[in-house]
Amino acid sequence: AVCSTSPGKLDAYKAKGVEVFGDGEALIKSGKLDAVIVATPHYQHTSLGIAAINAGVHLMVEKPISAHKADAERLIAAAKANPKVKFGAMFQMRSEPRYAKIRKLIQDGELGTIIRVNWIITDWFRSDAYYSSGGWRATWKGEGGGVLINQCLHQLDTLYWLLGMPKTVRGFCQLGRFHNIEVEDNVTVYLEWPNKATGVFISSTGELPGTNRFEIAGTKGRIVLENNALTFTRNEVPADEWNKTSKIGFAKPDVWNVTIPFGNADNPHAAFMTNFVDAILDGSPMNCSGEEGIGSI
C-alpha cells in the first residue's frame, strides 16, 4: 500500500492495483500492514511513527527520526513501551563499505588514540529552485532547519557512529546566506570529545564546486576519504611514543602510505531495508535502531 496527502501522486500506484490511502494514520490503522516506511516531511515523523508503534506496526523512519530532540524522545519512549515492534532509522551510510572500513580501523586500534577529526562536506549545492519546490522546505515550521537537518544529518550520524558522542559542540550558522530562506545554509561546527580529541565540521548548500573530505588523525596515523579513495598514512612509531623518545626536536618517524580498498555499495537503502526485514522475520540486529537516530538530532 502507498499513502500520500497529494492525490495526484497516487494515481500511478492505483493504476497498478496497489492499494492507496490519503491519510497516514488510516493506512497504519487499516490492519493490513506488517511494517511501514515513513518518508514524509520531518514534522510528521513523530506523530506517524508513534501511531505505527502503538498499532503494533514495525517502523522504519527516514531521517530525521524527528525534527527536535524532545519529539525524538517521545518517539523513542513509545518504542520502548512496545518492545515487540521493530523500530529502525534510515541512516544508510552505515551500510557503505567505505565507512564500515573506517569503523573497523578505529575499533581495531589501527589509528591509535583519536586526536583530530575534520569533515568538509560542501558539495551539497542546491539552487533556489530546489528550495521553492515545496512550501515546507527550508523553514523552521516545516523542516526544522536547513543543511544540518536535511542534507548533513547522514554525516552527523556517521560521526556519532564512528567516534561516539562529542562532549561539547559549538556551532556557527549563517541563515539564508546564499538563498532566500530562513534557515542555515552555511555552517562551521567545533566539536570536542571526552578524550580531548577535537573536530571541525563544515557544510554548505551554496558553495561550488564544493568539497567532500573526511580526515581522522590518531597517534598511529591519519586516514583521508576523498574523491572515492581511502588513504592511510601510518606512523612507524606512534606520535605519543615518538614525542617522549625522540632525541631530535624536528625529527619525524617514517611513514607508510597505503591505499585501502573498499567495495561499492550497490544500493545502501536496499541493504538497510533487507536488514529491517531480517530483523522483523529473524530477530537480526538492526543496522541502525530508531533509538540511535537521536544522536544526529
PDB file of C-alpha atoms in Angstrom:
ATOM      1  CA  ALA A   1       0.000   0.000   0.000  1.00  0.00           C
ATOM      2  CA  VAL A   2       1.012   3.606  -0.575  1.00  0.00           C
ATOM      3  CA  CYS A   3      -0.137   6.762   1.187  1.00  0.00           C
ATOM      4  CA  SER A   4       0.157  10.409   0.197  1.00  0.00           C
ATOM      5  CA  THR A   5      -1.763  13.531   1.077  1.00  0.00           C
ATOM      6  CA  SER A   6      -1.254  14.642  -2.558  1.00  0.00           C
ATOM      7  CA  PRO A   7      -3.926  12.738  -4.560  1.00  0.00           C
ATOM      8  CA  GLY A   8      -2.137  13.225  -7.863  1.00  0.00           C
ATOM      9  CA  LYS A   9       0.833  11.204  -6.645  1.00  0.00           C
ATOM     10  CA  LEU A  10      -1.365   8.153  -6.026  1.00  0.00           C
ATOM     11  CA  ASP A  11      -2.852   7.677  -9.490  1.00  0.00           C
ATOM     12  CA  ALA A  12       0.099   5.740 -10.892  1.00  0.00           C
ATOM     13  CA  TYR A  13       0.049   3.317  -7.956  1.00  0.00           C
ATOM     14  CA  LYS A  14      -3.709   2.878  -8.137  1.00  0.00           C
ATOM     15  CA  ALA A  15      -3.400   2.053 -11.846  1.00  0.00           C
ATOM     16  CA  LYS A  16      -1.029  -0.790 -10.936  1.00  0.00           C
ATOM     17  CA  GLY A  17      -3.509  -2.230  -8.470  1.00  0.00           C
ATOM     18  CA  VAL A  18      -1.670  -1.020  -5.352  1.00  0.00           C
ATOM     19  CA  GLU A  19      -3.986  -0.031  -2.528  1.00  0.00           C
ATOM     20  CA  VAL A  20      -3.750   3.694  -1.809  1.00  0.00           C
ATOM     21  CA  PHE A  21      -4.597   5.874   1.169  1.00  0.00           C
ATOM     22  CA  GLY A  22      -4.885   9.636   1.562  1.00  0.00           C
ATOM     23  CA  ASP A  23      -4.276   9.654   5.296  1.00  0.00           C
ATOM     24  CA  GLY A  24      -1.243   8.196   7.059  1.00  0.00           C
ATOM     25  CA  GLU A  25      -2.975   7.112  10.224  1.00  0.00           C
ATOM     26  CA  ALA A  26      -5.752   5.456   8.201  1.00  0.00           C
ATOM     27  CA  LEU A  27      -3.102   3.401   6.417  1.00  0.00           C
ATOM     28  CA  ILE A  28      -1.441   2.454   9.713  1.00  0.00           C
ATOM     29  CA  LYS A  29      -4.718   1.523  11.413  1.00  0.00           C
ATOM     30  CA  SER A  30      -6.063  -0.437   8.432  1.00  0.00           C
ATOM     31  CA  GLY A  31      -4.873  -3.731   9.921  1.00  0.00           C
ATOM     32  CA  LYS A  32      -3.349  -4.681   6.567  1.00  0.00           C
ATOM     33  CA  LEU A  33       0.285  -3.803   7.355  1.00  0.00           C
ATOM     34  CA  ASP A  34       3.178  -5.664   8.929  1.00  0.00           C
ATOM     35  CA  ALA A  35       5.526  -2.685   8.581  1.00  0.00           C
ATOM     36  CA  VAL A  36       5.588   0.877   7.311  1.00  0.00           C
ATOM     37  CA  ILE A  37       8.204   3.289   5.961  1.00  0.00           C
ATOM     38  CA  VAL A  38       7.625   6.909   6.972  1.00  0.00           C
ATOM     39  CA  ALA A  39       9.201   9.208   4.370  1.00  0.00           C
ATOM     40  CA  THR A  40       7.176  12.391   4.827  1.00  0.00           C
ATOM     41  CA  PRO A  41       8.102  15.988   5.729  1.00  0.00           C
ATOM     42  CA  HIS A  42      10.020  15.980   9.011  1.00  0.00           C
ATOM     43  CA  TYR A  43       7.367  17.078  11.463  1.00  0.00           C
ATOM     44  CA  GLN A  44       5.122  14.137  10.594  1.00  0.00           C
ATOM     45  CA  HIS A  45       7.777  11.575  11.504  1.00  0.00           C
ATOM     46  CA  THR A  46       6.975  11.736  15.211  1.00  0.00           C
ATOM     47  CA  SER A  47       3.181  11.526  15.026  1.00  0.00           C
ATOM     48  CA  LEU A  48       3.071   8.884  12.294  1.00  0.00           C
ATOM     49  CA  GLY A  49       5.885   6.954  13.964  1.00  0.00           C
ATOM     50  CA  ILE A  50       4.090   6.850  17.315  1.00  0.00           C
ATOM     51  CA  ALA A  51       0.852   5.840  15.586  1.00  0.00           C
ATOM     52  CA  ALA A  52       2.636   2.923  13.898  1.00  0.00           C
ATOM     53  CA  ILE A  53       4.345   1.731  17.071  1.00  0.00           C
ATOM     54  CA  ASN A  54       1.139   1.933  19.100  1.00  0.00           C
ATOM     55  CA  ALA A  55      -0.659  -0.066  16.382  1.00  0.00           C
ATOM     56  CA  GLY A  56       1.992  -2.800  16.537  1.00  0.00           C
ATOM     57  CA  VAL A  57       3.299  -1.964  13.044  1.00  0.00           C
ATOM     58  CA  HIS A  58       7.051  -2.292  12.546  1.00  0.00           C
ATOM     59  CA  LEU A  59       8.527   1.108  11.726  1.00  0.00           C
ATOM     60  CA  MET A  60      11.313   2.400   9.505  1.00  0.00           C
ATOM     61  CA  VAL A  61      11.660   6.196   9.672  1.00  0.00           C
ATOM     62  CA  GLU A  62      13.580   8.219   7.133  1.00  0.00           C
ATOM     63  CA  LYS A  63      15.989  10.736   8.617  1.00  0.00           C
ATOM     64  CA  PRO A  64      15.490  12.626  10.822  1.00  0.00           C
ATOM     65  CA  ILE A  65      13.513  10.423  13.203  1.00  0.00           C
ATOM     66  CA  SER A  66      12.053  13.728  14.476  1.00  0.00           C
ATOM     67  CA  ALA A  67      12.720  17.390  13.868  1.00  0.00           C
ATOM     68  CA  HIS A  68      13.570  18.107  17.517  1.00  0.00           C
ATOM     69  CA  LYS A  69      15.198  16.232  20.372  1.00  0.00           C
ATOM     70  CA  ALA A  70      12.092  16.359  22.572  1.00  0.00           C
ATOM     71  CA  ASP A  71       9.977  14.815  19.789  1.00  0.00           C
ATOM     72  CA  ALA A  72      12.616  12.143  19.219  1.00  0.00           C
ATOM     73  CA  GLU A  73      12.456  11.291  22.922  1.00  0.00           C
ATOM     74  CA  ARG A  74       8.656  10.870  22.688  1.00  0.00           C
ATOM     75  CA  LEU A  75       9.020   8.556  19.715  1.00  0.00           C
ATOM     76  CA  ILE A  76      11.717   6.504  21.446  1.00  0.00           C
ATOM     77  CA  ALA A  77       9.607   6.279  24.615  1.00  0.00           C
ATOM     78  CA  ALA A  78       6.735   4.827  22.556  1.00  0.00           C
ATOM     79  CA  ALA A  79       9.112   2.254  21.062  1.00  0.00           C
ATOM     80  CA  LYS A  80      10.428   1.231  24.484  1.00  0.00           C
ATOM     81  CA  ALA A  81       6.854   0.741  25.679  1.00  0.00           C
ATOM     82  CA  ASN A  82       6.230  -1.610  22.708  1.00  0.00           C
ATOM     83  CA  PRO A  83       9.420  -3.705  22.562  1.00  0.00           C
ATOM     84  CA  LYS A  84       7.964  -6.272  20.136  1.00  0.00           C
ATOM     85  CA  VAL A  85       7.782  -3.608  17.427  1.00  0.00           C
ATOM     86  CA  LYS A  86      10.972  -3.224  15.373  1.00  0.00           C
ATOM     87  CA  PHE A  87      11.975   0.428  15.083  1.00  0.00           C
ATOM     88  CA  GLY A  88      14.661   1.429  12.585  1.00  0.00           C
ATOM     89  CA  ALA A  89      16.137   4.667  11.264  1.00  0.00           C
ATOM     90  CA  MET A  90      17.243   5.082   7.650  1.00  0.00           C
ATOM     91  CA  PHE A  91      20.887   6.096   8.038  1.00  0.00           C
ATOM     92  CA  GLN A  92      22.047   4.039   5.090  1.00  0.00           C
ATOM     93  CA  MET A  93      25.588   5.449   5.049  1.00  0.00           C
ATOM     94  CA  ARG A  94      26.304   2.925   7.803  1.00  0.00           C
ATOM     95  CA  SER A  95      25.950   0.161   5.214  1.00  0.00           C
ATOM     96  CA  GLU A  96      28.503   1.709   2.837  1.00  0.00           C
ATOM     97  CA  PRO A  97      31.778  -0.267   2.762  1.00  0.00           C
ATOM     98  CA  ARG A  98      33.975   2.835   2.985  1.00  0.00           C
ATOM     99  CA  TYR A  99      32.590   3.835   6.370  1.00  0.00           C
ATOM    100  CA  ALA A 100      32.498   0.239   7.588  1.00  0.00           C
ATOM    101  CA  LYS A 101      36.208   0.015   6.734  1.00  0.00           C
ATOM    102  CA  ILE A 102      36.967   3.227   8.653  1.00  0.00           C
ATOM    103  CA  ARG A 103      34.999   1.939  11.637  1.00  0.00           C
ATOM    104  CA  LYS A 104      36.969  -1.303  11.664  1.00  0.00           C
ATOM    105  CA  LEU A 105      40.277   0.581  11.535  1.00  0.00           C
ATOM    106  CA  ILE A 106      39.210   2.666  14.528  1.00  0.00           C
ATOM    107  CA  GLN A 107      37.835  -0.276  16.524  1.00  0.00           C
ATOM    108  CA  ASP A 108      40.899  -2.421  15.791  1.00  0.00           C
ATOM    109  CA  GLY A 109      43.159   0.337  17.158  1.00  0.00           C
ATOM    110  CA  GLU A 110      44.934   0.903  13.839  1.00  0.00           C
ATOM    111  CA  LEU A 111      44.737   4.681  14.317  1.00  0.00           C
ATOM    112  CA  GLY A 112      45.712   4.597  17.973  1.00  0.00           C
ATOM    113  CA  THR A 113      44.124   7.301  20.089  1.00  0.00           C
ATOM    114  CA  ILE A 114      41.994   9.690  18.005  1.00  0.00           C
ATOM    115  CA  ILE A 115      43.394  13.231  18.090  1.00  0.00           C
ATOM    116  CA  ARG A 116      41.550  15.229  15.448  1.00  0.00           C
ATOM    117  CA  VAL A 117      38.633  14.938  13.021  1.00  0.00           C
ATOM    118  CA  ASN A 118      37.845  17.211  10.070  1.00  0.00           C
ATOM    119  CA  TRP A 119      34.923  16.806   7.684  1.00  0.00           C
ATOM    120  CA  ILE A 120      34.421  19.372   4.935  1.00  0.00           C
ATOM    121  CA  ILE A 121      31.180  18.436   3.199  1.00  0.00           C
ATOM    122  CA  THR A 122      30.267  21.393   1.000  1.00  0.00           C
ATOM    123  CA  ASP A 123      29.248  19.549  -2.179  1.00  0.00           C
ATOM    124  CA  TRP A 124      25.566  19.764  -1.202  1.00  0.00           C
ATOM    125  CA  PHE A 125      24.847  22.634  -3.611  1.00  0.00           C
ATOM    126  CA  ARG A 126      21.152  23.434  -4.011  1.00  0.00           C
ATOM    127  CA  SER A 127      19.662  26.184  -6.179  1.00  0.00           C
ATOM    128  CA  ASP A 128      16.783  28.475  -5.279  1.00  0.00           C
ATOM    129  CA  ALA A 129      14.578  26.244  -7.452  1.00  0.00           C
ATOM    130  CA  TYR A 130      15.163  23.357  -5.052  1.00  0.00           C
ATOM    131  CA  TYR A 131      14.030  25.373  -2.050  1.00  0.00           C
ATOM    132  CA  SER A 132      10.951  26.689  -3.832  1.00  0.00           C
ATOM    133  CA  SER A 133       9.873  23.170  -4.885  1.00  0.00           C
ATOM    134  CA  GLY A 134       7.966  22.646  -1.625  1.00  0.00           C
ATOM    135  CA  GLY A 135       6.493  25.102   0.848  1.00  0.00           C
ATOM    136  CA  TRP A 136       7.794  23.084   3.809  1.00  0.00           C
ATOM    137  CA  ARG A 137      11.400  23.190   2.640  1.00  0.00           C
ATOM    138  CA  ALA A 138      13.970  25.369   4.414  1.00  0.00           C
ATOM    139  CA  THR A 139      11.555  26.607   7.062  1.00  0.00           C
ATOM    140  CA  TRP A 140      11.662  26.253  10.835  1.00  0.00           C
ATOM    141  CA  LYS A 141       7.995  25.305  10.875  1.00  0.00           C
ATOM    142  CA  GLY A 142       8.087  22.819   8.002  1.00  0.00           C
ATOM    143  CA  GLU A 143      11.543  21.276   8.146  1.00  0.00           C
ATOM    144  CA  GLY A 144      13.026  22.278  11.493  1.00  0.00           C
ATOM    145  CA  GLY A 145      16.249  23.590   9.981  1.00  0.00           C
ATOM    146  CA  GLY A 146      18.363  23.668   6.857  1.00  0.00           C
ATOM    147  CA  VAL A 147      21.531  21.927   5.699  1.00  0.00           C
ATOM    148  CA  LEU A 148      22.189  20.293   9.073  1.00  0.00           C
ATOM    149  CA  ILE A 149      18.845  18.517   9.411  1.00  0.00           C
ATOM    150  CA  ASN A 150      18.252  17.841   5.713  1.00  0.00           C
ATOM    151  CA  GLN A 151      21.489  17.108   3.874  1.00  0.00           C
ATOM    152  CA  CYS A 152      24.093  16.654   6.620  1.00  0.00           C
ATOM    153  CA  LEU A 153      22.202  14.504   9.071  1.00  0.00           C
ATOM    154  CA  HIS A 154      23.781  11.429   7.449  1.00  0.00           C
ATOM    155  CA  GLN A 155      27.301  12.754   8.056  1.00  0.00           C
ATOM    156  CA  LEU A 156      26.423  13.730  11.636  1.00  0.00           C
ATOM    157  CA  ASP A 157      25.100  10.219  12.250  1.00  0.00           C
ATOM    158  CA  THR A 158      28.266   8.739  10.721  1.00  0.00           C
ATOM    159  CA  LEU A 159      30.459  10.858  13.003  1.00  0.00           C
ATOM    160  CA  TYR A 160      28.450   9.646  16.006  1.00  0.00           C
ATOM    161  CA  TRP A 161      28.589   6.019  14.780  1.00  0.00           C
ATOM    162  CA  LEU A 162      32.345   6.093  14.178  1.00  0.00           C
ATOM    163  CA  LEU A 163      33.599   8.223  17.044  1.00  0.00           C
ATOM    164  CA  GLY A 164      30.900   8.370  19.702  1.00  0.00           C
ATOM    165  CA  MET A 165      29.053  11.383  21.032  1.00  0.00           C
ATOM    166  CA  PRO A 166      31.091  14.587  21.421  1.00  0.00           C
ATOM    167  CA  LYS A 167      31.277  16.128  24.875  1.00  0.00           C
ATOM    168  CA  THR A 168      30.840  19.690  23.630  1.00  0.00           C
ATOM    169  CA  VAL A 169      29.618  21.222  20.379  1.00  0.00           C
ATOM    170  CA  ARG A 170      29.728  24.833  19.264  1.00  0.00           C
ATOM    171  CA  GLY A 171      28.085  25.799  16.002  1.00  0.00           C
ATOM    172  CA  PHE A 172      28.308  28.907  13.850  1.00  0.00           C
ATOM    173  CA  CYS A 173      25.379  29.033  11.432  1.00  0.00           C
ATOM    174  CA  GLN A 174      24.643  31.618   8.761  1.00  0.00           C
ATOM    175  CA  LEU A 175      20.937  31.774   7.990  1.00  0.00           C
ATOM    176  CA  GLY A 176      19.994  32.319   4.347  1.00  0.00           C
ATOM    177  CA  ARG A 177      23.462  33.429   3.314  1.00  0.00           C
ATOM    178  CA  PHE A 178      23.167  32.045  -0.227  1.00  0.00           C
ATOM    179  CA  HIS A 179      19.408  31.585  -0.618  1.00  0.00           C
ATOM    180  CA  ASN A 180      16.216  33.395   0.227  1.00  0.00           C
ATOM    181  CA  ILE A 181      15.489  31.048   3.154  1.00  0.00           C
ATOM    182  CA  GLU A 182      15.134  31.473   6.897  1.00  0.00           C
ATOM    183  CA  VAL A 183      17.290  28.529   7.998  1.00  0.00           C
ATOM    184  CA  GLU A 184      21.002  27.702   7.890  1.00  0.00           C
ATOM    185  CA  ASP A 185      22.729  27.120   4.543  1.00  0.00           C
ATOM    186  CA  ASN A 186      26.329  27.663   5.712  1.00  0.00           C
ATOM    187  CA  VAL A 187      27.744  26.068   8.857  1.00  0.00           C
ATOM    188  CA  THR A 188      31.017  25.633  10.746  1.00  0.00           C
ATOM    189  CA  VAL A 189      30.985  23.466  13.873  1.00  0.00           C
ATOM    190  CA  TYR A 190      33.653  22.850  16.510  1.00  0.00           C
ATOM    191  CA  LEU A 191      33.475  19.548  18.400  1.00  0.00           C
ATOM    192  CA  GLU A 192      35.371  18.102  21.351  1.00  0.00           C
ATOM    193  CA  TRP A 193      35.211  14.502  22.551  1.00  0.00           C
ATOM    194  CA  PRO A 194      35.669  13.222  26.124  1.00  0.00           C
ATOM    195  CA  ASN A 195      39.274  12.138  25.367  1.00  0.00           C
ATOM    196  CA  LYS A 196      40.016  15.749  24.248  1.00  0.00           C
ATOM    197  CA  ALA A 197      40.013  14.871  20.537  1.00  0.00           C
ATOM    198  CA  THR A 198      38.835  17.890  18.559  1.00  0.00           C
ATOM    199  CA  GLY A 199      36.913  18.194  15.333  1.00  0.00           C
ATOM    200  CA  VAL A 200      35.682  20.681  12.772  1.00  0.00           C
ATOM    201  CA  PHE A 201      32.602  20.054  10.628  1.00  0.00           C
ATOM    202  CA  ILE A 202      31.920  22.420   7.718  1.00  0.00           C
ATOM    203  CA  SER A 203      28.953  22.321   5.363  1.00  0.00           C
ATOM    204  CA  SER A 204      27.070  24.468   2.883  1.00  0.00           C
ATOM    205  CA  THR A 205      24.444  24.307   0.145  1.00  0.00           C
ATOM    206  CA  GLY A 206      25.737  27.450  -1.579  1.00  0.00           C
ATOM    207  CA  GLU A 207      29.324  26.568  -2.478  1.00  0.00           C
ATOM    208  CA  LEU A 208      30.513  25.430  -5.917  1.00  0.00           C
ATOM    209  CA  PRO A 209      32.198  23.148  -6.836  1.00  0.00           C
ATOM    210  CA  GLY A 210      32.237  22.015  -3.217  1.00  0.00           C
ATOM    211  CA  THR A 211      34.431  19.589  -1.286  1.00  0.00           C
ATOM    212  CA  ASN A 212      33.895  16.260   0.445  1.00  0.00           C
ATOM    213  CA  ARG A 213      36.995  15.468   2.523  1.00  0.00           C
ATOM    214  CA  PHE A 214      36.827  13.370   5.694  1.00  0.00           C
ATOM    215  CA  GLU A 215      40.033  13.209   7.718  1.00  0.00           C
ATOM    216  CA  ILE A 216      40.736  11.411  11.004  1.00  0.00           C
ATOM    217  CA  ALA A 217      44.106  11.761  12.729  1.00  0.00           C
ATOM    218  CA  GLY A 218      45.251   9.449  15.504  1.00  0.00           C
ATOM    219  CA  THR A 219      48.504   8.769  17.308  1.00  0.00           C
ATOM    220  CA  LYS A 220      49.340   5.964  14.844  1.00  0.00           C
ATOM    221  CA  GLY A 221      48.497   7.859  11.653  1.00  0.00           C
ATOM    222  CA  ARG A 222      45.877   9.559   9.525  1.00  0.00           C
ATOM    223  CA  ILE A 223      43.135   8.373   7.202  1.00  0.00           C
ATOM    224  CA  VAL A 224      41.605  10.527   4.479  1.00  0.00           C
ATOM    225  CA  LEU A 225      38.464   9.739   2.495  1.00  0.00           C
ATOM    226  CA  GLU A 226      38.209  11.935  -0.581  1.00  0.00           C
ATOM    227  CA  ASN A 227      37.470  11.515  -4.300  1.00  0.00           C
ATOM    228  CA  ASN A 228      36.248   7.951  -3.778  1.00  0.00           C
ATOM    229  CA  ALA A 229      39.604   6.876  -2.323  1.00  0.00           C
ATOM    230  CA  LEU A 230      40.572   5.929   1.236  1.00  0.00           C
ATOM    231  CA  THR A 231      44.235   6.531   2.112  1.00  0.00           C
ATOM    232  CA  PHE A 232      46.068   5.663   5.331  1.00  0.00           C
ATOM    233  CA  THR A 233      49.348   7.346   6.274  1.00  0.00           C
ATOM    234  CA  ARG A 234      50.654   5.216   9.141  1.00  0.00           C
ATOM    235  CA  ASN A 235      53.400   6.237  11.544  1.00  0.00           C
ATOM    236  CA  GLU A 236      56.135   3.646  12.077  1.00  0.00           C
ATOM    237  CA  VAL A 237      56.231   4.870  15.676  1.00  0.00           C
ATOM    238  CA  PRO A 238      53.075   6.325  17.307  1.00  0.00           C
ATOM    239  CA  ALA A 239      53.159  10.092  17.805  1.00  0.00           C
ATOM    240  CA  ASP A 240      52.852   9.982  21.601  1.00  0.00           C
ATOM    241  CA  GLU A 241      55.712   7.452  21.866  1.00  0.00           C
ATOM    242  CA  TRP A 242      57.904   9.382  19.415  1.00  0.00           C
ATOM    243  CA  ASN A 243      57.224  12.589  21.330  1.00  0.00           C
ATOM    244  CA  LYS A 244      58.707  11.075  24.502  1.00  0.00           C
ATOM    245  CA  THR A 245      61.627   9.132  22.994  1.00  0.00           C
ATOM    246  CA  SER A 246      62.954  11.224  20.091  1.00  0.00           C
ATOM    247  CA  LYS A 247      66.269  12.980  20.791  1.00  0.00           C
ATOM    248  CA  ILE A 248      65.864  15.400  17.869  1.00  0.00           C
ATOM    249  CA  GLY A 249      63.359  18.237  18.075  1.00  0.00           C
ATOM    250  CA  PHE A 250      62.320  18.366  14.419  1.00  0.00           C
ATOM    251  CA  ALA A 251      62.587  14.686  13.527  1.00  0.00           C
ATOM    252  CA  LYS A 252      59.543  12.649  12.492  1.00  0.00           C
ATOM    253  CA  PRO A 253      59.071   8.874  12.268  1.00  0.00           C
ATOM    254  CA  ASP A 254      58.966   7.151   8.910  1.00  0.00           C
ATOM    255  CA  VAL A 255      55.506   6.548   7.488  1.00  0.00           C
ATOM    256  CA  TRP A 256      53.769   4.018   5.245  1.00  0.00           C
ATOM    257  CA  ASN A 257      51.355   5.355   2.637  1.00  0.00           C
ATOM    258  CA  VAL A 258      48.614   2.831   1.955  1.00  0.00           C
ATOM    259  CA  THR A 259      45.542   2.955  -0.264  1.00  0.00           C
ATOM    260  CA  ILE A 260      42.804   0.921   1.413  1.00  0.00           C
ATOM    261  CA  PRO A 261      40.388  -0.809  -0.968  1.00  0.00           C
ATOM    262  CA  PHE A 262      36.689  -0.947  -0.284  1.00  0.00           C
ATOM    263  CA  GLY A 263      33.764  -2.269  -2.254  1.00  0.00           C
ATOM    264  CA  ASN A 264      30.972  -0.092  -3.549  1.00  0.00           C
ATOM    265  CA  ALA A 265      27.504  -0.276  -2.045  1.00  0.00           C
ATOM    266  CA  ASP A 266      25.147  -1.124  -4.889  1.00  0.00           C
ATOM    267  CA  ASN A 267      22.115   0.298  -3.097  1.00  0.00           C
ATOM    268  CA  PRO A 268      22.572   1.341   0.551  1.00  0.00           C
ATOM    269  CA  HIS A 269      18.834   1.950   1.005  1.00  0.00           C
ATOM    270  CA  ALA A 270      18.077  -1.577  -0.200  1.00  0.00           C
ATOM    271  CA  ALA A 271      20.699  -3.010   2.168  1.00  0.00           C
ATOM    272  CA  PHE A 272      19.028  -1.217   5.063  1.00  0.00           C
ATOM    273  CA  MET A 273      15.585  -2.430   4.054  1.00  0.00           C
ATOM    274  CA  THR A 274      16.839  -6.008   3.770  1.00  0.00           C
ATOM    275  CA  ASN A 275      18.281  -5.686   7.262  1.00  0.00           C
ATOM    276  CA  PHE A 276      14.958  -4.264   8.517  1.00  0.00           C
ATOM    277  CA  VAL A 277      13.075  -7.250   7.097  1.00  0.00           C
ATOM    278  CA  ASP A 278      15.633  -9.665   8.584  1.00  0.00           C
ATOM    279  CA  ALA A 279      15.172  -8.011  11.977  1.00  0.00           C
ATOM    280  CA  ILE A 280      11.394  -8.482  11.738  1.00  0.00           C
ATOM    281  CA  LEU A 281      11.485 -12.074  10.487  1.00  0.00           C
ATOM    282  CA  ASP A 282      14.572 -13.455  12.209  1.00  0.00           C
ATOM    283  CA  GLY A 283      15.427 -11.065  15.036  1.00  0.00           C
ATOM    284  CA  SER A 284      18.677  -9.971  13.370  1.00  0.00           C
ATOM    285  CA  PRO A 285      20.444  -6.916  14.859  1.00  0.00           C
ATOM    286  CA  MET A 286      19.414  -3.614  13.274  1.00  0.00           C
ATOM    287  CA  ASN A 287      21.978  -1.632  11.271  1.00  0.00           C
ATOM    288  CA  CYS A 288      20.607   1.481  12.977  1.00  0.00           C
ATOM    289  CA  SER A 289      17.950   1.210  15.621  1.00  0.00           C
ATOM    290  CA  GLY A 290      15.477   4.062  15.830  1.00  0.00           C
ATOM    291  CA  GLU A 291      16.811   4.889  19.286  1.00  0.00           C
ATOM    292  CA  GLU A 292      20.213   5.652  17.739  1.00  0.00           C
ATOM    293  CA  GLY A 293      18.545   8.189  15.468  1.00  0.00           C
ATOM    294  CA  ILE A 294      18.569  10.738  18.299  1.00  0.00           C
ATOM    295  CA  GLY A 295      22.364  11.005  18.075  1.00  0.00           C
ATOM    296  CA  SER A 296      22.350  13.165  14.958  1.00  0.00           C
ATOM    297  CA  ILE A 297      19.414  15.237  16.239  1.00  0.00           C
TER     298      ILE A 297
END
